[in-house]
Tab-separated table of C-alpha atoms and ligand atoms in Angstrom:
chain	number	residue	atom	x	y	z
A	28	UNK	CA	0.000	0.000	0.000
A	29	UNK	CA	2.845	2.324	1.552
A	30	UNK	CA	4.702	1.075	-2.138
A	31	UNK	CA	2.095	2.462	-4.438
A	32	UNK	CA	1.163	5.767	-2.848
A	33	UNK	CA	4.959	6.352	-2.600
A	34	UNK	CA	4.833	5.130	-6.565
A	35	UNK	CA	2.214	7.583	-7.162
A	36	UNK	CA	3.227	10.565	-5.692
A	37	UNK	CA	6.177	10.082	-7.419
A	38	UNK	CA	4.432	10.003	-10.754
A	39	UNK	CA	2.744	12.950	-9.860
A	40	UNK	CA	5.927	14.884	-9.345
A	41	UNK	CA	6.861	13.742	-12.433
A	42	UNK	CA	4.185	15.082	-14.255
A	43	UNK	CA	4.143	18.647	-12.570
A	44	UNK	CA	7.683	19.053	-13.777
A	45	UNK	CA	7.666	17.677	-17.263
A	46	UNK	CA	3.749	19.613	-17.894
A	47	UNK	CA	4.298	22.844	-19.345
A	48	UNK	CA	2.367	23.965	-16.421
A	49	UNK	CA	5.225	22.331	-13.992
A	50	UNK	CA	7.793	23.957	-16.390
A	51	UNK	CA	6.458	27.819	-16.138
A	52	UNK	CA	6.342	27.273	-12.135
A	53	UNK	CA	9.738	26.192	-11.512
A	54	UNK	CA	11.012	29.065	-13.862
A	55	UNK	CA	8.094	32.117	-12.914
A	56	UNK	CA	9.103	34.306	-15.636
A	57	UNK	CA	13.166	34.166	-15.274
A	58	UNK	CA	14.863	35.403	-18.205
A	59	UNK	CA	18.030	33.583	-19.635
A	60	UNK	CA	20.671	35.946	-20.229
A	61	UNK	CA	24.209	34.271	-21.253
A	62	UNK	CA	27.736	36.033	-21.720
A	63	UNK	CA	30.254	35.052	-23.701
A	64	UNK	CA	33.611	35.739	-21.815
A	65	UNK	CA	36.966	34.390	-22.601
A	66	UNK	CA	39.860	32.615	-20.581
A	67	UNK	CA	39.060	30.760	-17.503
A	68	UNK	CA	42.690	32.122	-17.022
A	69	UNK	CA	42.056	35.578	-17.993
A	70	UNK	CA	39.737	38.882	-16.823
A	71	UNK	CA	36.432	38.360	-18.809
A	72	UNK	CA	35.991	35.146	-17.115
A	73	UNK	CA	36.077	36.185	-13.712
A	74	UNK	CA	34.678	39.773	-14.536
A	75	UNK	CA	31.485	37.900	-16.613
A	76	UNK	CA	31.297	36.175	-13.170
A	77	UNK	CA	30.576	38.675	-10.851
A	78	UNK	CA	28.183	40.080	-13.250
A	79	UNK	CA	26.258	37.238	-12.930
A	80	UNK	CA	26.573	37.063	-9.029
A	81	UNK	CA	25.431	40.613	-9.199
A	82	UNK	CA	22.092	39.357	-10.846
A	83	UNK	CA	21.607	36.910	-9.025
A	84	UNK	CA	21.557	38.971	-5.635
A	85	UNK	CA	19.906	41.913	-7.261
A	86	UNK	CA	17.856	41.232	-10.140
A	87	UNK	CA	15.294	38.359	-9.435
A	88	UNK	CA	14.102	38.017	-12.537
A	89	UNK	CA	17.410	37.288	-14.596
A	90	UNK	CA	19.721	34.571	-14.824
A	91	UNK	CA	22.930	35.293	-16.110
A	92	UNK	CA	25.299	32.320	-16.915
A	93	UNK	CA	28.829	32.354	-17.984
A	94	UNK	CA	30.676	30.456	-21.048
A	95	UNK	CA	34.386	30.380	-21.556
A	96	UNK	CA	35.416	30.953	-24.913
A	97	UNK	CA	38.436	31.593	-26.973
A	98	UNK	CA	37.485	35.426	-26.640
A	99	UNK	CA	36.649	38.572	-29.226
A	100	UNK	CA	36.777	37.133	-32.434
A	101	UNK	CA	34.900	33.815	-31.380
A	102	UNK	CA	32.646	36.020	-29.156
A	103	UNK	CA	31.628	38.375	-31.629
A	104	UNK	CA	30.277	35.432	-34.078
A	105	UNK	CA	28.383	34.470	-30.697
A	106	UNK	CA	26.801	37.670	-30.965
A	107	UNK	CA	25.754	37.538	-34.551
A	108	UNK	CA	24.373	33.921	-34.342
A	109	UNK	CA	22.291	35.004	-31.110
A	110	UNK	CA	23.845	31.904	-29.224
A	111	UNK	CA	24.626	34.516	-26.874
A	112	UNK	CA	23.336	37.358	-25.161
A	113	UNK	CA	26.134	39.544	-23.641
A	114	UNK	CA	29.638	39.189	-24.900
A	115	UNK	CA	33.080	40.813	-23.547
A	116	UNK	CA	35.343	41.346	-26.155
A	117	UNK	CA	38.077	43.859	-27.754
A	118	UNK	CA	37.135	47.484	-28.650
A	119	UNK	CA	38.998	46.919	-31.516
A	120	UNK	CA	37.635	43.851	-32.421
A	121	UNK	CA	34.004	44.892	-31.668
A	122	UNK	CA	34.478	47.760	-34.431
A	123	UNK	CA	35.590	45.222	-37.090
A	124	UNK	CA	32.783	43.075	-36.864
A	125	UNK	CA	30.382	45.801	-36.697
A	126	UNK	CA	32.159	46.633	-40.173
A	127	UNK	CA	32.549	43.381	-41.144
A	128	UNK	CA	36.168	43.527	-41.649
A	129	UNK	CA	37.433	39.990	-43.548
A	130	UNK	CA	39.415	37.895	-42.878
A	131	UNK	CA	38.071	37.800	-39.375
A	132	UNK	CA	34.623	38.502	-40.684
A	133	UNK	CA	32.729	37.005	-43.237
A	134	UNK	CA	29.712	39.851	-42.996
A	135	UNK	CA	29.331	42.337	-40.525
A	136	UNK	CA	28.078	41.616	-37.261
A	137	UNK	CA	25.121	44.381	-37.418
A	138	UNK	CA	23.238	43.698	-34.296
A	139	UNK	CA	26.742	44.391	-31.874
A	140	UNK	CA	25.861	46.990	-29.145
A	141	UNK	CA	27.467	48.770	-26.774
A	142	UNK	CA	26.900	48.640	-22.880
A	143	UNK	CA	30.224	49.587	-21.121
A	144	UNK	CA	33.801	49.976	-21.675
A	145	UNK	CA	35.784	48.079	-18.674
A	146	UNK	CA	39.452	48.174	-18.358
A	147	UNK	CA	42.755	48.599	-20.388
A	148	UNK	CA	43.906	45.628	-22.298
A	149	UNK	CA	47.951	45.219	-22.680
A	150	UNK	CA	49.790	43.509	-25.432
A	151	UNK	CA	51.608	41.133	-23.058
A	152	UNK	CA	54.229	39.153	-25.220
A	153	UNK	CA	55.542	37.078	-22.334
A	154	UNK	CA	58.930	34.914	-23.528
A	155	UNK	CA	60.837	32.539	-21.801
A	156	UNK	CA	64.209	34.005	-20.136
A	157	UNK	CA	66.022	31.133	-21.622
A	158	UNK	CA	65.011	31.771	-25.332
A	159	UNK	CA	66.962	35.179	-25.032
A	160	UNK	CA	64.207	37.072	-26.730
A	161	UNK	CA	64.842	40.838	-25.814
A	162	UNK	CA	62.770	42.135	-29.303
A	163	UNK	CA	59.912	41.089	-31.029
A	164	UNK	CA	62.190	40.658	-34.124
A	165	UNK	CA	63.857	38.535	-32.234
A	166	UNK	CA	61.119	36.120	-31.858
A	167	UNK	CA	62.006	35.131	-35.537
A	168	UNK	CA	62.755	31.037	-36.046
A	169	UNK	CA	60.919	30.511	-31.982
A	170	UNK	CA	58.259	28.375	-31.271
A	171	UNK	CA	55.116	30.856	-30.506
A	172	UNK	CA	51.801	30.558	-29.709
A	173	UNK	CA	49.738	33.838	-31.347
A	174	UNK	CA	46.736	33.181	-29.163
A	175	UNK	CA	43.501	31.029	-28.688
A	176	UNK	CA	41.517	30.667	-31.656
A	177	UNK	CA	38.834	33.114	-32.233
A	178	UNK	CA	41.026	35.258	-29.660
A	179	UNK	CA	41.679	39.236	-30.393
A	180	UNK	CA	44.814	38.315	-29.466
A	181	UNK	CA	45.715	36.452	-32.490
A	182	UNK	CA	44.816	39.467	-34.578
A	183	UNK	CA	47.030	41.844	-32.635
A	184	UNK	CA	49.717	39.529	-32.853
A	185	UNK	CA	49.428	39.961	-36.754
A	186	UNK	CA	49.278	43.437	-36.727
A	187	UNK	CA	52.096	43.938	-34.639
A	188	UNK	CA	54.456	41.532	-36.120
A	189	UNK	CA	53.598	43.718	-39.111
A	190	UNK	CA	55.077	46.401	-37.960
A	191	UNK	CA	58.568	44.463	-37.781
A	192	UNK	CA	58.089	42.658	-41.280
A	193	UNK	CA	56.951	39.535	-39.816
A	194	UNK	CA	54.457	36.896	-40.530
A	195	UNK	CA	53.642	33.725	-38.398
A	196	UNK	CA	55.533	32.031	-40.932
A	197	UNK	CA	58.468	33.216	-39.692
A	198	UNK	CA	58.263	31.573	-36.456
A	199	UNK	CA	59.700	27.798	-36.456
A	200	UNK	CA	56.359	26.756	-34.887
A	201	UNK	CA	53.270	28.648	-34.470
A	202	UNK	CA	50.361	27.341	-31.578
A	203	UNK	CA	47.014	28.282	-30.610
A	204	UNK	CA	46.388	27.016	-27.722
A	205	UNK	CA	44.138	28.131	-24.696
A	206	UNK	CA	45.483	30.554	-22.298
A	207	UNK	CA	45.798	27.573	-19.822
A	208	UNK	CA	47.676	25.521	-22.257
A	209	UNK	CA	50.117	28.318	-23.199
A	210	UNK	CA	51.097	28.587	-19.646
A	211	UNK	CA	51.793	25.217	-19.398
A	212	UNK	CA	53.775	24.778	-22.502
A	213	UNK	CA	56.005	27.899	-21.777
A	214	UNK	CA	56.649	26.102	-18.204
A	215	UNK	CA	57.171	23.217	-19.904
A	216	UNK	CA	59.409	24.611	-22.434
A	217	UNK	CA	57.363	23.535	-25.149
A	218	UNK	CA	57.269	27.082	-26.832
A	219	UNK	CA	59.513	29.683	-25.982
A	220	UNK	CA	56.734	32.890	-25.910
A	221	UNK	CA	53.465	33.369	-26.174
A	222	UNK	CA	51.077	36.580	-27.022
A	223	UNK	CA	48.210	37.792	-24.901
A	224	UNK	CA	46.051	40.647	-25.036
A	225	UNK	CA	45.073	40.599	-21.964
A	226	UNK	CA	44.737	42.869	-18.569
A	227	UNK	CA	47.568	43.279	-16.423
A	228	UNK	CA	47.143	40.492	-13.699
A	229	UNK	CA	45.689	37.812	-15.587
A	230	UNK	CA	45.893	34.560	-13.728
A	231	UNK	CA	47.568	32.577	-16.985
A	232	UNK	CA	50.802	35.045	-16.949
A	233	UNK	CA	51.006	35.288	-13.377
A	234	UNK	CA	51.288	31.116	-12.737
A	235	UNK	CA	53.920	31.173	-15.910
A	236	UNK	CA	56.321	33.834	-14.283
A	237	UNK	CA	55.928	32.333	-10.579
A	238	UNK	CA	57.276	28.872	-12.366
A	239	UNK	CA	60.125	29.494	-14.707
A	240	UNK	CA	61.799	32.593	-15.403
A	241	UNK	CA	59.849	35.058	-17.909
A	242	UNK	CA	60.053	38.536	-19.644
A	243	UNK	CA	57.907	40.417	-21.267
A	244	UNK	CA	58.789	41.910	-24.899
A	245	UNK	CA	58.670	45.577	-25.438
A	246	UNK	CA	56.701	46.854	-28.419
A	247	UNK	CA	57.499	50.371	-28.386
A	248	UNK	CA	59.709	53.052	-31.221
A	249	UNK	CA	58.701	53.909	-34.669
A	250	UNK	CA	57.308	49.838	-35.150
A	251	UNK	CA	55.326	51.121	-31.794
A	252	UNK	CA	54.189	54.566	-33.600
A	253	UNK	CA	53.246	52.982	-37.070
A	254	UNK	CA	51.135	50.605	-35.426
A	255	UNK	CA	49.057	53.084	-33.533
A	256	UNK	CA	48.903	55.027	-37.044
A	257	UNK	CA	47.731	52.341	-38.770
A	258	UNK	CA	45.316	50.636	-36.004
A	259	UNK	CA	43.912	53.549	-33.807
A	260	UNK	CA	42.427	51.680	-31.477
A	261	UNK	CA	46.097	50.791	-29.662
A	262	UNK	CA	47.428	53.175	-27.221
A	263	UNK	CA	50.726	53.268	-25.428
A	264	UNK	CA	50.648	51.591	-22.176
A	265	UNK	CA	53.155	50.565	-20.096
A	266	UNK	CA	53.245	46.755	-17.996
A	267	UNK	CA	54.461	48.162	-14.877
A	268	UNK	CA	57.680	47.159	-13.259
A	269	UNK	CA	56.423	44.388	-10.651
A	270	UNK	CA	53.333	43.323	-12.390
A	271	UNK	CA	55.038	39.553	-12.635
A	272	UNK	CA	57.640	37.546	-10.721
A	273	UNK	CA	60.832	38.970	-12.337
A	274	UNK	CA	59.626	42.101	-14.016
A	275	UNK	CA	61.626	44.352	-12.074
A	276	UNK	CA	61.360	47.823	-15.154
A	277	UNK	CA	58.162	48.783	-16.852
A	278	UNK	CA	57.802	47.330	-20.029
A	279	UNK	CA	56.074	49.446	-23.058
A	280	UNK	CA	53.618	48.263	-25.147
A	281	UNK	CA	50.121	48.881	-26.671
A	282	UNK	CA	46.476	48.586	-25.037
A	283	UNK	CA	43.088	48.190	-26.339
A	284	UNK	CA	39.664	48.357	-24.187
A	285	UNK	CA	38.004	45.108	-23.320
A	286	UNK	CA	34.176	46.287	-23.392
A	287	UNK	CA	30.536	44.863	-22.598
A	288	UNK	CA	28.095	44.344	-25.354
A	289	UNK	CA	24.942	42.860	-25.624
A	290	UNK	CA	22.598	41.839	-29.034
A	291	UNK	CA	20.604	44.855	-30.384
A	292	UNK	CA	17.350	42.728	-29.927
A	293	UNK	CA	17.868	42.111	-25.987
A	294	UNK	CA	14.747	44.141	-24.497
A	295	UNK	CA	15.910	47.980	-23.338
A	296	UNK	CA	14.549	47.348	-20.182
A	297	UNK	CA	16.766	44.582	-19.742
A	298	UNK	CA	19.193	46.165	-21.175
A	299	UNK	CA	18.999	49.265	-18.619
A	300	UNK	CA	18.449	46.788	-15.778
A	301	UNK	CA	21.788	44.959	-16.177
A	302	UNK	CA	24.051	48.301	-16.694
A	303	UNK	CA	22.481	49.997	-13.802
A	304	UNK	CA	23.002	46.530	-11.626
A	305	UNK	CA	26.640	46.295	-12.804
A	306	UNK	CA	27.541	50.715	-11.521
A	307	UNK	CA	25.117	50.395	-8.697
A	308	UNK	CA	27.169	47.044	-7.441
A	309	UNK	CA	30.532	48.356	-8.910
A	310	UNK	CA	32.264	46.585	-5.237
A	311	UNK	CA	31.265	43.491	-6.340
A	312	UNK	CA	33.253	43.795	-9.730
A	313	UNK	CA	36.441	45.519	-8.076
A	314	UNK	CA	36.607	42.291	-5.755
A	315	UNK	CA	36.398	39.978	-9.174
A	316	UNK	CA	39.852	40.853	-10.208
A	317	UNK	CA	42.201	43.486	-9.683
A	318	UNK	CA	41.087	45.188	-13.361
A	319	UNK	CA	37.708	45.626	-12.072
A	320	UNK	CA	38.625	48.617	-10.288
A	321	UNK	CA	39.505	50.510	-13.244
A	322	UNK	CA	35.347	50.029	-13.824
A	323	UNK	CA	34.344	53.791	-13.370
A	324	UNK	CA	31.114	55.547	-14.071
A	325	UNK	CA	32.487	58.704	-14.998
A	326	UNK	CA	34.834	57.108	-17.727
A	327	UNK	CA	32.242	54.354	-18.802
A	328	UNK	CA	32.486	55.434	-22.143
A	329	UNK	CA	35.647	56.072	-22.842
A	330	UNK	CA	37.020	53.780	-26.145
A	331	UNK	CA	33.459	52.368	-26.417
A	332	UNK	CA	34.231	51.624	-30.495
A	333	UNK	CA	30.351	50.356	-31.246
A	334	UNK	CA	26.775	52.653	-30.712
A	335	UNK	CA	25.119	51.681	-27.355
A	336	UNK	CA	22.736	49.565	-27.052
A	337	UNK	CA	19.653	52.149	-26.186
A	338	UNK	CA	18.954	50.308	-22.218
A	339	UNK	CA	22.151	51.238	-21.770
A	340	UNK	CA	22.013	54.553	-23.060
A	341	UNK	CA	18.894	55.558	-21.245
A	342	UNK	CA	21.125	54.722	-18.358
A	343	UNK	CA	24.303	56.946	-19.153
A	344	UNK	CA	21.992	59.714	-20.462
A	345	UNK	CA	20.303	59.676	-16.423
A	346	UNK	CA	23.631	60.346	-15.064
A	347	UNK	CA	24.691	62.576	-17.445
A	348	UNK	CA	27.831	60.838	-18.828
A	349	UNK	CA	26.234	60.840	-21.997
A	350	UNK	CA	24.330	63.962	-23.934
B	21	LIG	N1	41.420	39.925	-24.989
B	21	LIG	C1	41.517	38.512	-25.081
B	21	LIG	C2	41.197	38.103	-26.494
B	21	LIG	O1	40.160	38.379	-27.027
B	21	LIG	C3	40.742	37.746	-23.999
B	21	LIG	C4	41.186	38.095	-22.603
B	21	LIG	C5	40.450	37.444	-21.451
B	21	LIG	O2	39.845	36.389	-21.608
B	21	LIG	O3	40.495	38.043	-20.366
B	21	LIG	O4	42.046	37.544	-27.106
């Protein structure tokens, strides 16, 4: 007897969760909202992460989850295709696929928008002390990994070799590999350097330098000017003496902006929601990682590359950061 009412209710549970009716009450009107980030080893990752903890505790209607990804490029396509809501990714990167720009792009990613710059990006070209590579010309005949696929990286490793004549064909063997697995095989010894555009701090670079012995490469002089000539969206920047296990003199270089976009068809309200949960909670992001803290209202907009998306416009026009 105790068997089949036990059977029963069980059955009936059953039901009320696979019924449509048992579906809408265990999800009351939550909205799905994902991001594409980037390196479980890098900033988007842990930045797209307090995001969603900041959702979670202050907007009860949204659920934000995080992916990993290989970053910008791979991120913007995520974008375009709608498999994702939110993205971080590359000013630079997030203006070429507005655009369209080819290779990277087959056709213009036309529904990219705008909700908040975030931090400074570096060109980190972090080498192996043993492989003697004080220049990026001299990274010619080394084993290299240019970035992740579908990483922004990878693109600003071509444009900088570019600068110094050089094509990944002059390397003697050229990787992409995950952030994670680049650490590992410059530990290892399996390459000899490895390019990241990436912020200052980033868990991948800091693991490599407390292993083995690392430098990072300077881009800077006229190959340093052309390349801000020719790709406007790098500044100078500097990795500051310090900023890794051995670095002991600041090392220059070029920066881009990593910046938050959402799909033009995500709801304004949402939209608004989301920006004014992320500058309402900025703590919560300034705890995330070290970068977070360069999160500010005031400069918000500074190197956004792409038009806002209008929730998040409504928001910067209430505070007056934007006309
Ligand atoms: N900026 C990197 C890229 O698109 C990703 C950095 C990160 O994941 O923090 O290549």
């Amino acid at each position: 007897m105790r068997k089949k009412l036990l059977i029963g209710l069980l059955v009936l549970s059953l039901a009320l969760v696979l019924s449509p009716q048992g579906m809408n009450l265990s999800h009351a009107a939550k909205k799905f909202v994902s991001i594409a980030s980037g390196w479980v080893v890098g900033v988007y990752y842990p930045l797209a992460g307090a995001i969603s903890s900041i959702a979670h505790k202050n907007l009860p209607d949204i659920k934000v989850t995080v992916e990993s990804s290989g970053a910008s490029v791979a991120n913007a396509k995520l974008i375009a295709s709608s498999d994702a809501d939110m993205a971080i990714l590359q000013n630079d990167i997030a203006f070429y696929a507005l655009q369209g720009v080819k290779p990277m792009f087959d056709k213009p990613v036309a529904n990219i928008r705008g909700i908040t710059s975030l931090y400074q990006e570096h060109c980190q070209i972090q080498a192996r002390k043993d492989a003697k590579i004080a220049t990026v010309a001299d990274l010619k005949g080394k084993r290299v990994c240019v970035g992740p696929l579908g990483s922004g990286t990878e693109q600003n490793a071509l444009q900088i070799l570019e600068m110094y004549g050089m094509k990944f064909e002059d390397f003697s063997k050229v990787e992409r590999l995950t952030a994670t697995e680049s650490s590992d095989y410059l530990k290892d010894g399996r390459i000899d350097a490895a390019f990241y555009s990436v912020g200052v701090g980033a868990a991948g670079l800091v693991d490599t330098a407390m292993t083995v012995d690392c430098v990072i490469v300077p881009v800077d002089g006229s190959q340093r000017d052309a390349l801000m000539k020719k790709y406007p969206f790098f500044t100078k920047a500097v990795v500051n003496k310090g900023a890794y296990k051995g670095i002991d003199a600041d090392v220059p270089t070029v920066a881009v902006m990593a910046i938050l976009v959402a799909r033009a068809e995500m709801e304004e309200a949402m939209a608004y929601q989301i920006t004014k949960a992320i500058f309402d909670n900025i703590a919560d992001i300034e705890r995330a990682h070290a970068k977070g803290k360069e999160l500010k209202l005031e400069t918000a907009l500074n190197g956004m590359s792409i038009p806002l998306h209008p929730g998040a416009e409504k928001f910067f026009k209430e505070k007056g950061i934007k006309k």
